[in-house]
């Protein structure tokens, strides 16, 4: 595991050379919020990082319910029974293994790894504008129907899950990058993903933190380039 800090945001990356999967610890005054739960073997590394920071994990927020973002959820909940699990109300269905579509989602089958045996249940179902600690929920569907991003209101740092990725080149979810094609192959709705990227861009974040790839400070140019490429590919 590789840990990189930017202010109050700690990026924990597993398998950084081959298939980087990142989750995040966000530092509050007396506690930590974990954003995503990475891979099944990630529990030990996450807990070790929290001990190094010196604060307890009290919240676990899931940006979406793909398997590489919820892998160690059950193990973490067993170790941290008081931690509150949060996910969007839409992706709570995916967390439970339900891949069925809502009427307005017809024509866009859900892709990517959807869990089949997660025992942990969400304590909180999130909606646009909800706040947990310093993090504000931004509904950003596209990669999955219920994907969310999280904006730290203290620093304007954005944790975007798989709404974008920076591995293999900065890209909106759904844009195929030969050096790292996996997010594109797992994207539910490319048009929705582009709309969400434009929405996130409008927050003018100081930091962009994603599920796959390095964090980017002052990402305005990266956003612009990724959105332009996505628009071109969708014409």
PDB file of C-alpha atoms in Angstrom:
ATOM      1  CA  UNK A   1       0.000   0.000   0.000  1.00  0.00           C
ATOM      2  CA  UNK A   2       1.141   3.512  -0.838  1.00  0.00           C
ATOM      3  CA  UNK A   3      -0.062   6.504   1.227  1.00  0.00           C
ATOM      4  CA  UNK A   4       0.062  10.090  -0.051  1.00  0.00           C
ATOM      5  CA  UNK A   5      -1.214  13.110   1.878  1.00  0.00           C
ATOM      6  CA  UNK A   6      -2.629  16.373   0.560  1.00  0.00           C
ATOM      7  CA  UNK A   7      -3.860  18.521   3.439  1.00  0.00           C
ATOM      8  CA  UNK A   8      -6.642  16.670   5.217  1.00  0.00           C
ATOM      9  CA  UNK A   9      -6.916  14.016   2.481  1.00  0.00           C
ATOM     10  CA  UNK A  10      -4.882  10.807   2.611  1.00  0.00           C
ATOM     11  CA  UNK A  11      -4.833   8.614  -0.481  1.00  0.00           C
ATOM     12  CA  UNK A  12      -4.307   4.908   0.185  1.00  0.00           C
ATOM     13  CA  UNK A  13      -3.437   3.053  -3.018  1.00  0.00           C
ATOM     14  CA  UNK A  14      -3.323  -0.718  -3.341  1.00  0.00           C
ATOM     15  CA  UNK A  15      -1.530  -2.459  -6.236  1.00  0.00           C
ATOM     16  CA  UNK A  16      -0.156   0.937  -7.356  1.00  0.00           C
ATOM     17  CA  UNK A  17       1.948  -0.386 -10.238  1.00  0.00           C
ATOM     18  CA  UNK A  18      -0.447  -2.775 -11.952  1.00  0.00           C
ATOM     19  CA  UNK A  19      -4.052  -1.893 -11.155  1.00  0.00           C
ATOM     20  CA  UNK A  20      -4.113   1.045  -8.729  1.00  0.00           C
ATOM     21  CA  UNK A  21      -7.179   1.081  -6.504  1.00  0.00           C
ATOM     22  CA  UNK A  22      -7.445   4.007  -4.103  1.00  0.00           C
ATOM     23  CA  UNK A  23      -9.546   4.769  -1.072  1.00  0.00           C
ATOM     24  CA  UNK A  24      -9.247   7.855   1.093  1.00  0.00           C
ATOM     25  CA  UNK A  25      -9.070   8.888   4.714  1.00  0.00           C
ATOM     26  CA  UNK A  26     -10.342  12.398   5.364  1.00  0.00           C
ATOM     27  CA  UNK A  27      -9.120  13.906   8.613  1.00  0.00           C
ATOM     28  CA  UNK A  28     -11.549  15.727  10.861  1.00  0.00           C
ATOM     29  CA  UNK A  29     -10.738  17.375  14.184  1.00  0.00           C
ATOM     30  CA  UNK A  30     -11.089  14.218  16.262  1.00  0.00           C
ATOM     31  CA  UNK A  31     -11.920  11.450  13.787  1.00  0.00           C
ATOM     32  CA  UNK A  32     -11.509  10.072  10.277  1.00  0.00           C
ATOM     33  CA  UNK A  33     -13.935   9.428   7.450  1.00  0.00           C
ATOM     34  CA  UNK A  34     -13.050   6.588   5.101  1.00  0.00           C
ATOM     35  CA  UNK A  35     -14.163   7.080   1.496  1.00  0.00           C
ATOM     36  CA  UNK A  36     -14.496   3.699  -0.231  1.00  0.00           C
ATOM     37  CA  UNK A  37     -13.248   0.343   0.996  1.00  0.00           C
ATOM     38  CA  UNK A  38     -10.955  -0.764  -1.842  1.00  0.00           C
ATOM     39  CA  UNK A  39     -10.205  -4.477  -2.259  1.00  0.00           C
ATOM     40  CA  UNK A  40     -10.929  -7.520  -0.052  1.00  0.00           C
ATOM     41  CA  UNK A  41      -7.358  -7.580   1.304  1.00  0.00           C
ATOM     42  CA  UNK A  42      -7.250  -3.821   2.034  1.00  0.00           C
ATOM     43  CA  UNK A  43      -8.652  -3.832   5.573  1.00  0.00           C
ATOM     44  CA  UNK A  44      -5.303  -4.279   7.308  1.00  0.00           C
ATOM     45  CA  UNK A  45      -3.655  -1.451   5.372  1.00  0.00           C
ATOM     46  CA  UNK A  46      -6.564   0.923   5.975  1.00  0.00           C
ATOM     47  CA  UNK A  47      -6.542   0.300   9.719  1.00  0.00           C
ATOM     48  CA  UNK A  48      -2.755   0.664   9.823  1.00  0.00           C
ATOM     49  CA  UNK A  49      -2.993   4.040   8.083  1.00  0.00           C
ATOM     50  CA  UNK A  50      -5.657   5.218  10.550  1.00  0.00           C
ATOM     51  CA  UNK A  51      -3.438   4.233  13.466  1.00  0.00           C
ATOM     52  CA  UNK A  52      -0.563   6.141  11.917  1.00  0.00           C
ATOM     53  CA  UNK A  53      -2.717   9.261  11.650  1.00  0.00           C
ATOM     54  CA  UNK A  54      -3.863   8.666  15.217  1.00  0.00           C
ATOM     55  CA  UNK A  55      -7.627   9.048  14.933  1.00  0.00           C
ATOM     56  CA  UNK A  56     -10.542   6.584  14.759  1.00  0.00           C
ATOM     57  CA  UNK A  57     -12.572   5.858  11.641  1.00  0.00           C
ATOM     58  CA  UNK A  58     -16.159   6.769  12.476  1.00  0.00           C
ATOM     59  CA  UNK A  59     -17.724   6.971   9.000  1.00  0.00           C
ATOM     60  CA  UNK A  60     -17.372   4.855   5.861  1.00  0.00           C
ATOM     61  CA  UNK A  61     -18.764   6.535   2.740  1.00  0.00           C
ATOM     62  CA  UNK A  62     -19.008   4.576  -0.513  1.00  0.00           C
ATOM     63  CA  UNK A  63     -18.875   6.552  -3.765  1.00  0.00           C
ATOM     64  CA  UNK A  64     -20.447   3.619  -5.599  1.00  0.00           C
ATOM     65  CA  UNK A  65     -20.963  -0.108  -5.207  1.00  0.00           C
ATOM     66  CA  UNK A  66     -18.478  -1.673  -7.606  1.00  0.00           C
ATOM     67  CA  UNK A  67     -16.490  -4.505  -6.103  1.00  0.00           C
ATOM     68  CA  UNK A  68     -13.159  -2.668  -6.141  1.00  0.00           C
ATOM     69  CA  UNK A  69     -14.632   0.075  -3.970  1.00  0.00           C
ATOM     70  CA  UNK A  70     -16.429  -2.062  -1.377  1.00  0.00           C
ATOM     71  CA  UNK A  71     -14.094  -5.062  -1.170  1.00  0.00           C
ATOM     72  CA  UNK A  72     -13.061  -4.778   2.472  1.00  0.00           C
ATOM     73  CA  UNK A  73     -16.361  -3.366   3.741  1.00  0.00           C
ATOM     74  CA  UNK A  74     -17.401  -6.438   5.732  1.00  0.00           C
ATOM     75  CA  UNK A  75     -13.936  -6.848   7.256  1.00  0.00           C
ATOM     76  CA  UNK A  76     -13.838  -3.180   8.239  1.00  0.00           C
ATOM     77  CA  UNK A  77     -17.313  -3.301   9.761  1.00  0.00           C
ATOM     78  CA  UNK A  78     -16.284  -6.332  11.822  1.00  0.00           C
ATOM     79  CA  UNK A  79     -13.296  -4.373  13.164  1.00  0.00           C
ATOM     80  CA  UNK A  80     -15.169  -1.058  13.448  1.00  0.00           C
ATOM     81  CA  UNK A  81     -18.711  -1.989  14.486  1.00  0.00           C
ATOM     82  CA  UNK A  82     -19.590   1.591  15.496  1.00  0.00           C
ATOM     83  CA  UNK A  83     -18.578   3.093  12.121  1.00  0.00           C
ATOM     84  CA  UNK A  84     -21.543   4.345  10.100  1.00  0.00           C
ATOM     85  CA  UNK A  85     -21.795   3.133   6.490  1.00  0.00           C
ATOM     86  CA  UNK A  86     -23.217   5.559   3.922  1.00  0.00           C
ATOM     87  CA  UNK A  87     -24.036   5.185   0.220  1.00  0.00           C
ATOM     88  CA  UNK A  88     -26.496   6.764  -2.201  1.00  0.00           C
ATOM     89  CA  UNK A  89     -29.991   5.352  -2.057  1.00  0.00           C
ATOM     90  CA  UNK A  90     -29.676   4.224  -5.699  1.00  0.00           C
ATOM     91  CA  UNK A  91     -26.383   2.377  -5.299  1.00  0.00           C
ATOM     92  CA  UNK A  92     -27.578   0.768  -2.075  1.00  0.00           C
ATOM     93  CA  UNK A  93     -29.459  -1.575  -4.402  1.00  0.00           C
ATOM     94  CA  UNK A  94     -26.220  -2.495  -6.150  1.00  0.00           C
ATOM     95  CA  UNK A  95     -24.537  -3.029  -2.789  1.00  0.00           C
ATOM     96  CA  UNK A  96     -27.234  -5.590  -2.073  1.00  0.00           C
ATOM     97  CA  UNK A  97     -26.503  -7.317  -5.400  1.00  0.00           C
ATOM     98  CA  UNK A  98     -29.564  -5.974  -7.256  1.00  0.00           C
ATOM     99  CA  UNK A  99     -28.631  -5.046 -10.864  1.00  0.00           C
ATOM    100  CA  UNK A 100     -32.193  -4.359 -11.997  1.00  0.00           C
ATOM    101  CA  UNK A 101     -32.834  -1.039 -13.737  1.00  0.00           C
ATOM    102  CA  UNK A 102     -35.306   1.685 -12.898  1.00  0.00           C
ATOM    103  CA  UNK A 103     -37.746   2.627 -15.694  1.00  0.00           C
ATOM    104  CA  UNK A 104     -35.810   5.770 -16.615  1.00  0.00           C
ATOM    105  CA  UNK A 105     -32.571   3.776 -16.855  1.00  0.00           C
ATOM    106  CA  UNK A 106     -33.734   1.444 -19.638  1.00  0.00           C
ATOM    107  CA  UNK A 107     -31.217   0.834 -22.407  1.00  0.00           C
ATOM    108  CA  UNK A 108     -28.163   1.238 -20.194  1.00  0.00           C
ATOM    109  CA  UNK A 109     -27.316  -2.072 -18.482  1.00  0.00           C
ATOM    110  CA  UNK A 110     -25.240  -1.853 -15.333  1.00  0.00           C
ATOM    111  CA  UNK A 111     -21.653  -2.899 -15.930  1.00  0.00           C
ATOM    112  CA  UNK A 112     -18.638  -3.680 -13.805  1.00  0.00           C
ATOM    113  CA  UNK A 113     -18.281  -5.879 -10.770  1.00  0.00           C
ATOM    114  CA  UNK A 114     -21.403  -5.819  -8.637  1.00  0.00           C
ATOM    115  CA  UNK A 115     -21.088  -7.569  -5.251  1.00  0.00           C
ATOM    116  CA  UNK A 116     -23.084 -10.696  -4.522  1.00  0.00           C
ATOM    117  CA  UNK A 117     -22.280 -11.469  -0.911  1.00  0.00           C
ATOM    118  CA  UNK A 118     -21.768  -8.232   1.042  1.00  0.00           C
ATOM    119  CA  UNK A 119     -23.336  -8.626   4.465  1.00  0.00           C
ATOM    120  CA  UNK A 120     -22.944  -5.047   5.705  1.00  0.00           C
ATOM    121  CA  UNK A 121     -25.975  -2.800   5.336  1.00  0.00           C
ATOM    122  CA  UNK A 122     -25.861   0.977   4.953  1.00  0.00           C
ATOM    123  CA  UNK A 123     -26.811   3.038   7.979  1.00  0.00           C
ATOM    124  CA  UNK A 124     -27.394   6.186   5.927  1.00  0.00           C
ATOM    125  CA  UNK A 125     -28.795   6.578   2.406  1.00  0.00           C
ATOM    126  CA  UNK A 126     -27.287   9.686   0.874  1.00  0.00           C
ATOM    127  CA  UNK A 127     -28.781  12.339  -1.408  1.00  0.00           C
ATOM    128  CA  UNK A 128     -27.483  15.469  -3.069  1.00  0.00           C
ATOM    129  CA  UNK A 129     -26.336  18.067  -0.543  1.00  0.00           C
ATOM    130  CA  UNK A 130     -26.118  15.763   2.463  1.00  0.00           C
ATOM    131  CA  UNK A 131     -23.178  16.479   4.746  1.00  0.00           C
ATOM    132  CA  UNK A 132     -21.055  14.070   6.761  1.00  0.00           C
ATOM    133  CA  UNK A 133     -18.362  15.804   8.746  1.00  0.00           C
ATOM    134  CA  UNK A 134     -16.725  18.252   6.355  1.00  0.00           C
ATOM    135  CA  UNK A 135     -17.835  16.362   3.239  1.00  0.00           C
ATOM    136  CA  UNK A 136     -20.747  17.424   1.060  1.00  0.00           C
ATOM    137  CA  UNK A 137     -22.420  14.854  -1.196  1.00  0.00           C
ATOM    138  CA  UNK A 138     -22.564  15.629  -4.918  1.00  0.00           C
ATOM    139  CA  UNK A 139     -24.705  13.289  -6.988  1.00  0.00           C
ATOM    140  CA  UNK A 140     -22.547  12.343  -9.996  1.00  0.00           C
ATOM    141  CA  UNK A 141     -24.083   9.386 -11.852  1.00  0.00           C
ATOM    142  CA  UNK A 142     -22.624   7.827 -14.953  1.00  0.00           C
ATOM    143  CA  UNK A 143     -20.126   5.219 -13.873  1.00  0.00           C
ATOM    144  CA  UNK A 144     -23.028   3.693 -11.931  1.00  0.00           C
ATOM    145  CA  UNK A 145     -26.573   5.053 -11.652  1.00  0.00           C
ATOM    146  CA  UNK A 146     -26.027   6.172  -8.066  1.00  0.00           C
ATOM    147  CA  UNK A 147     -22.410   7.324  -8.053  1.00  0.00           C
ATOM    148  CA  UNK A 148     -21.570  10.223  -5.760  1.00  0.00           C
ATOM    149  CA  UNK A 149     -18.594  12.512  -5.241  1.00  0.00           C
ATOM    150  CA  UNK A 150     -17.580  14.262  -2.027  1.00  0.00           C
ATOM    151  CA  UNK A 151     -16.411  17.844  -1.631  1.00  0.00           C
ATOM    152  CA  UNK A 152     -14.452  18.872   1.455  1.00  0.00           C
ATOM    153  CA  UNK A 153     -15.977  22.260   2.212  1.00  0.00           C
ATOM    154  CA  UNK A 154     -12.909  23.368   4.193  1.00  0.00           C
ATOM    155  CA  UNK A 155     -10.414  22.994   1.367  1.00  0.00           C
ATOM    156  CA  UNK A 156     -12.503  22.486  -1.801  1.00  0.00           C
ATOM    157  CA  UNK A 157     -10.890  19.088  -2.272  1.00  0.00           C
ATOM    158  CA  UNK A 158     -12.975  16.750  -4.432  1.00  0.00           C
ATOM    159  CA  UNK A 159     -13.048  12.970  -4.030  1.00  0.00           C
ATOM    160  CA  UNK A 160     -14.722  11.862  -7.237  1.00  0.00           C
ATOM    161  CA  UNK A 161     -14.732   8.063  -7.038  1.00  0.00           C
ATOM    162  CA  UNK A 162     -14.778   6.813 -10.628  1.00  0.00           C
ATOM    163  CA  UNK A 163     -16.446   9.896 -12.134  1.00  0.00           C
ATOM    164  CA  UNK A 164     -12.982  10.475 -13.585  1.00  0.00           C
ATOM    165  CA  UNK A 165      -9.693   8.621 -13.468  1.00  0.00           C
ATOM    166  CA  UNK A 166      -6.094   9.751 -13.873  1.00  0.00           C
ATOM    167  CA  UNK A 167      -4.377   6.400 -14.499  1.00  0.00           C
ATOM    168  CA  UNK A 168      -3.399   6.128 -18.161  1.00  0.00           C
ATOM    169  CA  UNK A 169      -4.335   9.780 -18.712  1.00  0.00           C
ATOM    170  CA  UNK A 170      -7.003  11.956 -17.120  1.00  0.00           C
ATOM    171  CA  UNK A 171     -10.398  10.899 -18.424  1.00  0.00           C
ATOM    172  CA  UNK A 172     -14.104  11.156 -17.793  1.00  0.00           C
ATOM    173  CA  UNK A 173     -15.590   7.799 -16.869  1.00  0.00           C
ATOM    174  CA  UNK A 174     -16.515   6.031 -20.094  1.00  0.00           C
ATOM    175  CA  UNK A 175     -13.656   7.459 -22.152  1.00  0.00           C
ATOM    176  CA  UNK A 176     -11.547   4.561 -23.350  1.00  0.00           C
ATOM    177  CA  UNK A 177      -7.856   4.858 -22.493  1.00  0.00           C
ATOM    178  CA  UNK A 178      -5.717   2.040 -23.933  1.00  0.00           C
ATOM    179  CA  UNK A 179      -3.249   2.177 -21.029  1.00  0.00           C
ATOM    180  CA  UNK A 180      -6.066   1.775 -18.483  1.00  0.00           C
ATOM    181  CA  UNK A 181      -9.343   0.733 -20.154  1.00  0.00           C
ATOM    182  CA  UNK A 182     -11.116  -0.752 -17.148  1.00  0.00           C
ATOM    183  CA  UNK A 183     -13.185   2.259 -15.937  1.00  0.00           C
ATOM    184  CA  UNK A 184     -14.558   2.778 -19.443  1.00  0.00           C
ATOM    185  CA  UNK A 185     -15.558  -0.868 -19.738  1.00  0.00           C
ATOM    186  CA  UNK A 186     -17.377  -0.672 -16.401  1.00  0.00           C
ATOM    187  CA  UNK A 187     -19.276   2.572 -17.061  1.00  0.00           C
ATOM    188  CA  UNK A 188     -23.066   2.439 -17.062  1.00  0.00           C
ATOM    189  CA  UNK A 189     -23.933   5.600 -19.038  1.00  0.00           C
ATOM    190  CA  UNK A 190     -21.310   7.679 -20.861  1.00  0.00           C
ATOM    191  CA  UNK A 191     -23.608  10.631 -21.496  1.00  0.00           C
ATOM    192  CA  UNK A 192     -24.510  10.850 -17.811  1.00  0.00           C
ATOM    193  CA  UNK A 193     -20.834  10.552 -16.909  1.00  0.00           C
ATOM    194  CA  UNK A 194     -19.982  13.535 -19.109  1.00  0.00           C
ATOM    195  CA  UNK A 195     -22.766  15.608 -17.559  1.00  0.00           C
ATOM    196  CA  UNK A 196     -21.490  14.716 -14.089  1.00  0.00           C
ATOM    197  CA  UNK A 197     -17.920  15.681 -15.005  1.00  0.00           C
ATOM    198  CA  UNK A 198     -19.123  19.094 -16.152  1.00  0.00           C
ATOM    199  CA  UNK A 199     -21.056  19.464 -12.909  1.00  0.00           C
ATOM    200  CA  UNK A 200     -17.980  18.608 -10.845  1.00  0.00           C
ATOM    201  CA  UNK A 201     -15.827  20.974 -12.885  1.00  0.00           C
ATOM    202  CA  UNK A 202     -18.111  23.848 -11.874  1.00  0.00           C
ATOM    203  CA  UNK A 203     -17.024  23.456  -8.248  1.00  0.00           C
ATOM    204  CA  UNK A 204     -13.502  24.473  -9.314  1.00  0.00           C
ATOM    205  CA  UNK A 205     -11.853  22.048  -6.893  1.00  0.00           C
ATOM    206  CA  UNK A 206      -8.393  22.662  -5.506  1.00  0.00           C
ATOM    207  CA  UNK A 207      -7.671  18.937  -5.503  1.00  0.00           C
ATOM    208  CA  UNK A 208      -9.023  16.081  -7.604  1.00  0.00           C
ATOM    209  CA  UNK A 209      -8.815  12.660  -5.956  1.00  0.00           C
ATOM    210  CA  UNK A 210     -10.071   9.607  -7.843  1.00  0.00           C
ATOM    211  CA  UNK A 211     -10.402   5.872  -7.463  1.00  0.00           C
ATOM    212  CA  UNK A 212      -7.727   5.015 -10.009  1.00  0.00           C
ATOM    213  CA  UNK A 213      -4.616   7.140 -10.412  1.00  0.00           C
ATOM    214  CA  UNK A 214      -2.748   9.954  -8.733  1.00  0.00           C
ATOM    215  CA  UNK A 215      -4.304  12.985  -7.105  1.00  0.00           C
ATOM    216  CA  UNK A 216      -4.099  16.243  -9.073  1.00  0.00           C
ATOM    217  CA  UNK A 217      -3.774  19.668  -7.482  1.00  0.00           C
ATOM    218  CA  UNK A 218      -5.361  22.613  -9.304  1.00  0.00           C
ATOM    219  CA  UNK A 219      -7.043  20.300 -11.830  1.00  0.00           C
ATOM    220  CA  UNK A 220      -8.830  22.919 -13.960  1.00  0.00           C
ATOM    221  CA  UNK A 221      -6.819  22.164 -17.113  1.00  0.00           C
ATOM    222  CA  UNK A 222      -7.116  18.421 -16.554  1.00  0.00           C
ATOM    223  CA  UNK A 223     -10.908  18.735 -16.255  1.00  0.00           C
ATOM    224  CA  UNK A 224     -11.083  20.803 -19.419  1.00  0.00           C
ATOM    225  CA  UNK A 225      -9.008  18.348 -21.435  1.00  0.00           C
ATOM    226  CA  UNK A 226     -10.896  15.281 -20.182  1.00  0.00           C
ATOM    227  CA  UNK A 227     -14.302  16.826 -20.861  1.00  0.00           C
ATOM    228  CA  UNK A 228     -13.269  17.922 -24.357  1.00  0.00           C
ATOM    229  CA  UNK A 229     -12.100  14.393 -25.177  1.00  0.00           C
ATOM    230  CA  UNK A 230     -15.315  12.882 -23.825  1.00  0.00           C
ATOM    231  CA  UNK A 231     -17.434  15.276 -25.897  1.00  0.00           C
ATOM    232  CA  UNK A 232     -15.463  14.391 -29.019  1.00  0.00           C
ATOM    233  CA  UNK A 233     -15.904  10.659 -28.462  1.00  0.00           C
ATOM    234  CA  UNK A 234     -19.656  10.994 -27.945  1.00  0.00           C
ATOM    235  CA  UNK A 235     -20.359  12.897 -31.152  1.00  0.00           C
TER     236      UNK A 235
END
